[in-house]
XYZ file of C-alpha atoms in Angstrom:
437
model
C 88.714 162.385 -136.577
C 85.794 164.498 -137.808
C 84.637 163.771 -141.388
C 85.312 166.543 -143.983
C 83.021 167.046 -146.870
C 83.885 169.294 -149.771
C 82.781 170.016 -153.432
C 85.368 168.947 -156.072
C 84.540 169.517 -159.798
C 80.704 169.489 -158.751
C 81.211 166.309 -157.030
C 80.751 165.790 -153.271
C 83.619 164.099 -151.791
C 83.832 162.646 -148.194
C 87.194 162.916 -146.536
C 88.756 161.173 -144.811
C 86.435 158.715 -142.845
C 83.057 157.333 -143.782
C 79.522 157.994 -142.565
C 77.681 159.344 -140.672
C 77.736 162.847 -142.062
C 77.667 165.840 -139.684
C 78.721 169.339 -139.858
C 78.565 169.953 -143.698
C 75.330 168.258 -144.265
C 73.315 171.382 -145.424
C 76.241 171.743 -148.186
C 75.769 168.326 -149.445
C 71.962 168.735 -149.369
C 72.195 171.829 -151.409
C 74.618 169.990 -153.895
C 71.945 167.208 -154.190
C 69.086 169.755 -154.759
C 67.255 168.524 -151.652
C 66.936 169.489 -147.841
C 67.058 166.860 -145.130
C 68.548 165.954 -141.803
C 71.717 163.702 -141.339
C 69.633 160.695 -140.839
C 67.662 161.085 -144.065
C 70.687 161.997 -145.971
C 72.685 158.814 -144.603
C 69.817 156.675 -145.720
C 69.588 158.315 -149.266
C 73.457 158.417 -150.035
C 74.824 156.374 -152.981
C 78.504 155.617 -152.178
C 80.798 155.315 -155.033
C 84.341 153.875 -154.653
C 87.242 155.028 -152.749
C 90.495 156.477 -153.986
C 91.996 153.514 -152.165
C 89.816 150.504 -153.011
C 91.361 148.393 -150.237
C 89.104 148.533 -147.033
C 91.215 147.137 -144.367
C 88.151 146.839 -142.055
C 86.448 144.375 -144.495
C 89.098 141.806 -144.949
C 88.737 138.094 -144.376
C 91.391 136.816 -141.715
C 92.698 133.255 -142.113
C 91.466 133.011 -145.580
C 93.232 132.994 -148.863
C 92.447 133.187 -152.559
C 93.711 130.117 -154.672
C 94.530 129.909 -158.253
C 90.932 128.631 -159.042
C 89.594 131.789 -157.540
C 87.814 130.294 -154.567
C 88.310 131.542 -150.911
C 89.781 128.850 -148.775
C 90.378 128.669 -144.925
C 94.291 129.141 -144.523
C 96.243 130.254 -141.542
C 98.341 133.305 -141.357
C 96.462 134.678 -144.432
C 94.399 137.861 -145.058
C 92.286 138.392 -148.127
C 90.483 141.591 -149.179
C 86.659 141.831 -149.420
C 85.241 141.456 -152.965
C 85.947 144.856 -154.829
C 83.545 146.222 -157.425
C 85.426 147.255 -160.485
C 82.513 147.144 -162.955
C 82.591 150.652 -163.688
C 86.225 150.406 -164.883
C 86.938 149.646 -168.685
C 88.769 146.516 -169.595
C 92.351 147.082 -169.814
C 92.385 149.588 -166.893
C 95.479 149.435 -164.545
C 95.161 148.692 -160.908
C 98.246 149.062 -158.781
C 98.571 147.512 -155.184
C 101.339 148.987 -152.685
C 102.031 148.890 -149.192
C 102.461 145.108 -148.875
C 104.775 143.571 -146.262
C 107.123 140.894 -147.329
C 105.461 137.602 -147.956
C 108.287 134.951 -148.775
C 106.152 131.974 -148.146
C 104.667 132.085 -151.702
C 103.494 134.520 -154.323
C 100.108 136.296 -153.290
C 97.073 135.685 -155.657
C 95.162 138.369 -157.104
C 91.986 137.211 -158.857
C 89.391 138.746 -161.253
C 85.857 137.849 -161.676
C 82.826 138.007 -163.997
C 80.572 138.620 -161.043
C 80.856 138.909 -157.294
C 82.739 135.769 -156.058
C 80.652 133.573 -153.695
C 82.461 130.120 -153.444
C 84.077 129.176 -150.253
C 86.372 126.302 -149.891
C 85.675 125.379 -153.710
C 86.541 126.610 -157.091
C 84.874 129.944 -158.008
C 82.795 129.502 -161.267
C 82.886 133.332 -161.820
C 86.788 133.282 -162.093
C 88.149 135.045 -165.295
C 91.782 135.079 -164.633
C 94.454 135.686 -161.924
C 97.934 136.994 -161.222
C 100.524 136.328 -158.749
C 102.244 139.358 -157.036
C 106.020 139.018 -156.933
C 107.894 140.418 -153.843
C 106.039 143.120 -151.975
C 105.272 145.517 -154.903
C 104.191 147.844 -155.963
C 102.475 145.609 -158.532
C 100.423 146.572 -161.313
C 97.608 144.358 -162.974
C 95.533 144.969 -166.069
C 91.740 144.532 -165.725
C 90.673 141.648 -168.031
C 87.532 141.740 -170.324
C 84.493 141.218 -168.535
C 85.751 141.915 -164.886
C 83.209 143.098 -162.369
C 84.982 142.186 -159.340
C 88.502 141.562 -157.864
C 89.937 139.963 -154.723
C 93.432 139.725 -153.519
C 95.429 138.082 -150.656
C 97.400 140.738 -148.914
C 98.958 138.115 -146.595
C 99.162 134.343 -147.768
C 100.431 131.601 -145.375
C 103.005 134.117 -144.047
C 103.493 134.104 -140.169
C 104.384 137.540 -138.796
C 104.002 139.255 -142.051
C 103.416 142.713 -140.584
C 100.456 145.088 -140.793
C 98.286 145.336 -143.871
C 96.845 148.623 -142.650
C 98.954 150.542 -145.270
C 97.972 148.521 -148.323
C 96.501 150.667 -151.160
C 94.754 149.520 -154.366
C 94.389 152.363 -156.839
C 93.506 153.141 -160.447
C 96.561 153.693 -162.665
C 100.013 151.974 -163.160
C 101.777 154.054 -160.315
C 101.823 153.704 -156.550
C 100.900 157.107 -154.826
C 100.870 158.300 -151.488
C 98.717 156.133 -149.172
C 95.237 157.316 -148.410
C 92.827 155.586 -146.211
C 89.676 153.889 -147.525
C 86.975 156.593 -147.634
C 83.971 155.772 -150.067
C 82.672 158.844 -152.097
C 79.150 160.051 -152.188
C 78.150 160.137 -155.858
C 74.353 160.816 -155.540
C 71.378 160.858 -153.479
C 67.983 158.901 -153.990
C 69.550 157.817 -157.291
C 70.409 161.197 -158.644
C 74.023 161.406 -159.603
C 76.218 164.150 -158.395
C 78.872 165.530 -160.744
C 81.281 163.176 -162.550
C 81.160 159.359 -163.028
C 81.836 157.396 -160.118
C 84.716 155.567 -161.719
C 86.703 158.854 -161.797
C 89.348 159.126 -159.137
C 89.280 162.147 -156.861
C 91.722 164.820 -158.338
C 94.864 165.361 -156.377
C 96.183 168.640 -155.075
C 97.058 171.401 -157.180
C 100.773 171.068 -156.335
C 102.955 168.185 -155.632
C 106.563 167.506 -154.945
C 106.471 164.242 -156.974
C 108.222 161.152 -155.536
C 109.872 161.549 -152.154
C 112.584 159.469 -150.614
C 113.545 159.731 -147.001
C 116.480 158.582 -144.977
C 116.990 158.629 -141.259
C 116.801 157.362 -137.659
C 114.108 156.485 -135.139
C 112.951 160.089 -135.130
C 112.130 159.773 -138.896
C 111.176 156.094 -139.183
C 107.461 155.156 -140.263
C 108.115 151.763 -141.734
C 109.119 148.350 -140.715
C 112.059 148.306 -143.195
C 113.698 145.163 -141.903
C 110.351 143.424 -142.980
C 110.801 144.811 -146.540
C 108.284 147.642 -146.051
C 109.473 150.840 -147.557
C 106.567 152.505 -149.228
C 105.158 155.337 -146.808
C 101.622 154.711 -145.331
C 101.848 151.421 -143.238
C 101.207 153.107 -140.029
C 103.977 150.958 -138.302
C 105.379 154.103 -136.547
C 104.193 157.771 -136.297
C 106.861 160.358 -136.850
C 107.449 163.776 -138.568
C 106.565 162.390 -142.102
C 102.955 161.942 -141.046
C 102.772 165.818 -140.805
C 105.040 166.607 -143.643
C 103.956 164.530 -146.434
C 100.329 165.660 -146.419
C 101.633 169.071 -146.958
C 103.801 168.024 -149.718
C 101.285 165.855 -151.640
C 103.698 163.310 -153.041
C 102.806 161.132 -155.853
C 104.542 158.445 -153.991
C 106.770 158.307 -150.948
C 109.464 155.906 -149.675
C 110.904 155.960 -146.056
C 114.107 154.055 -145.563
C 114.734 155.325 -141.822
C 115.536 152.888 -139.134
C 115.978 153.487 -135.251
C 119.492 153.806 -134.311
C 120.777 154.851 -137.670
C 123.736 157.123 -138.106
C 126.062 158.513 -140.765
C 128.957 156.649 -139.627
C 129.114 152.824 -139.423
C 129.617 152.649 -135.676
C 130.823 149.357 -134.300
C 127.620 147.935 -133.048
C 125.372 149.107 -135.798
C 123.209 146.633 -137.650
C 122.868 147.013 -141.472
C 119.883 149.007 -141.349
C 121.426 151.544 -138.861
C 124.037 152.338 -141.366
C 123.294 155.241 -143.893
C 125.050 153.566 -146.831
C 123.038 150.268 -146.238
C 119.593 152.433 -146.450
C 121.130 154.005 -149.666
C 121.934 150.595 -151.237
C 118.352 149.343 -150.699
C 116.782 152.494 -151.917
C 118.956 152.406 -155.127
C 117.983 148.912 -155.679
C 114.262 149.742 -155.893
C 114.406 151.288 -159.370
C 112.557 154.413 -158.663
C 113.537 158.115 -159.362
C 112.686 160.471 -156.672
C 112.005 164.149 -157.343
C 112.752 164.976 -153.544
C 115.290 163.539 -151.164
C 115.181 164.277 -147.260
C 118.137 163.069 -145.036
C 117.572 163.474 -141.277
C 120.427 161.856 -139.426
C 123.188 162.690 -137.069
C 122.054 162.433 -133.420
C 123.126 158.797 -133.180
C 126.599 159.671 -134.349
C 126.840 161.888 -131.291
C 125.322 159.108 -128.825
C 127.431 156.195 -130.430
C 130.723 157.410 -131.518
C 131.362 161.131 -130.430
C 135.097 160.559 -130.524
C 134.934 159.592 -134.319
C 133.002 162.489 -135.799
C 135.997 163.535 -137.953
C 136.754 166.977 -139.553
C 135.669 168.726 -142.624
C 139.123 169.397 -143.932
C 140.183 165.756 -143.470
C 137.164 164.429 -145.079
C 137.548 166.745 -147.987
C 141.226 166.127 -148.442
C 140.675 162.403 -149.229
C 139.815 160.863 -152.525
C 136.159 159.454 -152.577
C 137.533 155.846 -152.424
C 139.693 156.531 -149.399
C 136.700 157.827 -147.340
C 136.386 155.852 -144.199
C 132.829 154.915 -143.488
C 133.389 154.424 -139.731
C 134.167 158.290 -139.335
C 130.970 160.259 -139.356
C 131.494 163.163 -141.551
C 133.484 161.091 -143.944
C 130.438 158.672 -144.173
C 128.113 161.627 -144.672
C 130.394 163.046 -147.469
C 130.238 159.653 -149.157
C 126.563 159.537 -148.817
C 125.983 163.037 -150.073
C 128.157 162.221 -153.176
C 126.350 159.005 -153.828
C 122.984 160.689 -153.704
C 124.005 163.328 -156.270
C 125.469 160.792 -158.507
C 122.531 158.426 -158.358
C 119.848 160.920 -158.577
C 121.303 164.031 -160.053
C 117.966 165.808 -160.860
C 116.362 165.231 -157.399
C 116.274 168.317 -154.999
C 117.864 167.378 -151.841
C 117.468 168.498 -148.227
C 119.438 167.672 -145.049
C 117.389 168.339 -141.755
C 119.689 168.852 -138.743
C 119.115 167.127 -135.565
C 116.654 168.837 -133.058
C 117.313 170.337 -129.578
C 116.868 167.678 -126.931
C 117.613 166.941 -123.344
C 120.001 164.026 -123.656
C 122.793 165.862 -125.282
C 124.104 169.373 -124.526
C 123.341 172.202 -126.933
C 126.718 173.419 -127.621
C 127.901 170.013 -128.644
C 124.758 169.418 -130.984
C 125.407 172.869 -132.557
C 129.008 172.245 -133.464
C 128.194 168.675 -134.936
C 125.181 170.327 -136.786
C 127.542 173.048 -138.173
C 129.736 170.364 -139.451
C 126.880 168.465 -141.034
C 125.494 171.641 -142.613
C 128.786 172.610 -144.069
C 129.333 169.225 -145.827
C 125.620 169.032 -147.030
C 126.014 172.504 -148.537
C 129.099 171.456 -150.258
C 127.186 168.667 -151.919
C 124.202 170.913 -153.067
C 121.817 170.026 -150.285
C 119.402 172.543 -148.880
C 119.908 172.662 -145.179
C 116.889 172.818 -142.871
C 117.907 174.052 -139.403
C 115.532 172.091 -137.152
C 117.821 173.012 -134.161
C 116.823 176.441 -134.348
C 113.683 176.558 -136.293
C 111.427 173.541 -135.202
C 110.224 175.230 -132.010
C 111.422 172.319 -129.875
C 113.550 173.930 -126.892
C 115.660 171.862 -124.682
C 114.772 173.885 -121.572
C 111.268 172.398 -121.682
C 112.277 168.845 -122.105
C 113.405 166.099 -119.546
C 115.922 163.265 -120.216
C 114.260 160.020 -119.791
C 110.709 161.402 -119.147
C 107.981 163.263 -121.138
C 108.664 166.979 -121.688
C 106.600 169.471 -123.716
C 107.442 167.914 -127.002
C 109.723 165.096 -126.636
C 108.792 161.512 -125.173
C 112.023 161.080 -123.291
C 114.129 164.067 -123.908
C 115.077 162.753 -127.433
C 112.205 161.070 -129.422
C 108.901 162.406 -130.692
C 107.269 159.331 -132.097
C 104.388 156.958 -131.125
C 106.602 153.957 -131.149
C 107.825 155.112 -127.738
C 104.444 154.698 -126.108
C 103.309 158.291 -126.619
C 100.470 159.510 -128.459
C 101.141 163.303 -128.162
C 101.982 164.562 -131.630
C 103.332 167.987 -130.786
C 107.140 167.232 -131.443
C 106.660 165.507 -134.667
C 103.983 168.007 -135.763
C 106.446 170.831 -135.362
C 109.321 169.151 -136.928
C 107.032 167.741 -139.925
C 105.633 171.256 -140.589
C 109.017 172.829 -140.532
C 110.445 170.422 -143.077
C 107.315 170.654 -145.388
C 107.436 174.369 -145.430
C 111.160 174.508 -146.251
C 110.744 171.859 -149.014
C 107.700 173.869 -150.452
C 109.746 177.107 -150.391
C 112.718 175.578 -152.072
C 110.474 174.116 -154.734
C 108.419 177.310 -155.319
C 105.206 175.568 -154.356
C-alpha cells in the first residue's frame, strides 16, 4: 500500500504505513520549511507515536511480562516492545482491545520509570502492574513517573489466535482498529504543529458504535475464540470496506460462517442468529448502528422451513418457533428493538449468486424485507444494488466478483476484493444516507 501523507492542524501525519516517504515529499518539506530529497528527509524525520501504540512487528515471541516487571522466556506467549509513554501525563488512560481469549491466566501489563531492560530477572524500573481480565477491552491508568510500558498480549496460551488486531490507544474507550503508523512530528529537531502526545484527530463524521451480525459473507473475527472487536484481520469481508467509510468509534462483528435466521437442525451455537444476539447483549456496550446481513443459509439449509409473514405475525412473541426462519427473524428484530431502542438498524438482503436461483432468492428477500420494515429496520437491497450479477458468476468456481458463486471473502483462498468492495461500499453508502452524514 502506498504511504499517504497529509496535513492535519498544521501537523504532518503519515498514513497508513511507515517510511520511506515517496510522492508527497515536497509537501512535507514545505511544511518543515526545508527542501530535500526523500533520503535526506527520511534521515532527518523525528517520529512521534502512532494512534495505535502497539507495533505488531516489534513483539517478543515466546516471552512474557511477569509480576516483577521482568521479561521472561515463556512458550505460547507474545509481549509488546517497550512503548514510550513519557509524553503522557500521570493519570492518562490507555485502553487495549483486539485481544484473543487467554483463559490460561490473566495477562500482565507493566509500567516503568524508564525503559525496561531486565531479561529473566526482576525489572528495577518497575512502578506497578495490572492484570487484564478476559479479552477486554481493558483500560489502565498511567501511574506517576511512568515513562514506558509493556504488555503480554498472549500469555502461556496455546492457539490463542492472532494478535495482529491488538490496539493500545489513549482514552478510556476502544475505537475502530488502526494499524501502527508512527507520525512525523518534526525535522532536524524542529517540531511541526501540535505536541506529539496529541492523537490524530478523527474524521469529521462518525456513525458511533457499530454492531454487526451475519454469516460467512460478513464474518471478520474468530468469534468462537472470543474475538468480537473488529480489526483482527482474521477474515476479509465487506466490513473492511464499509467501516472505513463509516468511521465508527468502535465496531463489533458477531458474524460466523453458516449462520442463519432459523435454528436449522445441524447448526452449532454461533450459526444461530439468537446466539449471536445473546453474546452481543452480554458485552454491555450500546451501539448507535446495527447491521444484520443474514438469510442465504436459511435457503441453503432449510428451504422448506422459511415460514410465512402472516403466520409469524399471528403468533404471540413467546410462541414463535425459532426453527422457522421468518419467525426467528421476527423474534430477533424484536429483541434488537427492545435491547437497543435508540440504535439505527439495518438489514442487508442476500446478494445475487450462482448457487441459488434468482426468483427463489427474490421471494425470500421480499419476506425478509417485509419483516424488517415492520420492525423499523432500514432495508438495504444488496441483491439489486450491489452490482454483483449472477450471470457473471460460476457455481463452485471463481467468477467476476464471487469466489465460488456464493462467497466474496478471503477466507476462501481468494485475494480479489471486488465482491466485498461492492457490497461494503453499498452498505456504507446506505448507512451514511440514512444517518444524514
